[in-house]
Amino acid sequence: MKGTLHTRRMKALERGEGEVMGVRWARRFVTRDPVKVLAVSVAGLAVLAIPAMSLKMALNDDSGKPPGTTQRIAYDTLGKGFGPGFNGPLTVVVDARDSDHPKAAAQDAYTMLSKLDDVAAVRPPSFNQAGDVALPAAS
């Protein structure tokens, strides 16, 4: 029965005698009260966005462990002993493939990182085998 109804409807549409459900819905509902449709759409998007409010975009470390676990105690102890930021080192990649002087570019990054007030320590850049990419690490 369902197949017959579907076939009749399709033939009627081909003859231009009917409207597609989406067109009927748009004409009867959306154009009749666009403000309500907009409000419902915005509310629906807001509900869908609720999980994004609890997203953590940082690298996973032991600060997310429950208090009292050995991992969290060690994390907190290192932070207290060596200062804030010790547990979260910053890795900087210097891509000097297009540079005429890759070692100078990496040295400039090293010098710039060393001058920052909130950077405790910077290790000299270490290069890959090709000598065009360096990693000066800061903490």
Coordinates of C-alpha atoms in Angstrom, one line a residue, residues 37-107:
V37 CA 10.7 29.4 13.3
L38 CA 13.8 31.5 13.8
A39 CA 13.4 31.5 17.6
V40 CA 13.0 27.7 17.6
S41 CA 16.0 27.3 15.4
V42 CA 18.2 29.5 17.5
A43 CA 17.0 27.7 20.7
G44 CA 17.8 24.3 19.1
L45 CA 21.3 25.4 18.2
A46 CA 21.8 26.7 21.7
V47 CA 20.8 23.4 23.1
L48 CA 23.2 21.6 20.7
A49 CA 26.0 24.0 21.7
I50 CA 25.7 23.2 25.5
P51 CA 28.3 20.4 25.4
A52 CA 30.9 22.8 23.9
M53 CA 30.8 24.8 27.2
S54 CA 32.7 22.1 29.0
L55 CA 35.3 21.4 26.3
K56 CA 38.8 21.5 27.4
M57 CA 41.2 22.5 24.6
A58 CA 44.4 22.0 26.4
L59 CA 46.8 19.0 26.3
N60 CA 45.9 16.3 28.8
D61 CA 48.0 16.5 32.0
D62 CA 47.6 15.4 35.6
S63 CA 45.8 18.6 36.6
G64 CA 42.6 16.9 35.5
K65 CA 43.1 13.9 37.9
P66 CA 40.9 13.8 41.0
P67 CA 42.4 15.5 44.1
G68 CA 44.2 13.0 46.4
T69 CA 45.4 10.7 43.6
T70 CA 49.2 10.2 43.4
Q71 CA 49.3 11.8 39.9
R72 CA 47.5 14.9 41.1
I73 CA 49.6 15.2 44.3
A74 CA 52.8 14.9 42.2
Y75 CA 51.5 17.5 39.7
D76 CA 50.6 20.0 42.5
T77 CA 53.9 19.4 44.3
L78 CA 55.9 20.1 41.1
G79 CA 53.9 23.3 40.6
K80 CA 54.5 24.5 44.1
G81 CA 58.2 23.6 44.1
F82 CA 59.2 24.9 40.7
G83 CA 56.6 27.6 40.1
P84 CA 53.5 27.9 37.9
G85 CA 54.0 26.7 34.4
F86 CA 56.6 24.1 35.2
N87 CA 54.1 21.3 34.5
G88 CA 53.0 22.8 31.2
P89 CA 56.1 23.3 29.0
L90 CA 55.6 25.1 25.7
T91 CA 57.0 23.5 22.6
V92 CA 57.8 25.9 19.8
V93 CA 58.5 24.7 16.3
V94 CA 60.6 26.9 14.1
D95 CA 60.0 25.9 10.4
A96 CA 62.9 27.5 8.6
R97 CA 62.7 25.5 5.3
D98 CA 62.2 28.7 3.3
S99 CA 64.9 30.6 5.2
D100 CA 68.4 31.3 3.9
H101 CA 69.7 31.0 7.4
P102 CA 67.7 28.4 9.4
K103 CA 70.1 28.5 12.4
A104 CA 69.7 32.3 12.7
A105 CA 65.9 32.0 12.6
A106 CA 66.0 29.4 15.3
Q107 CA 68.4 31.6 17.4

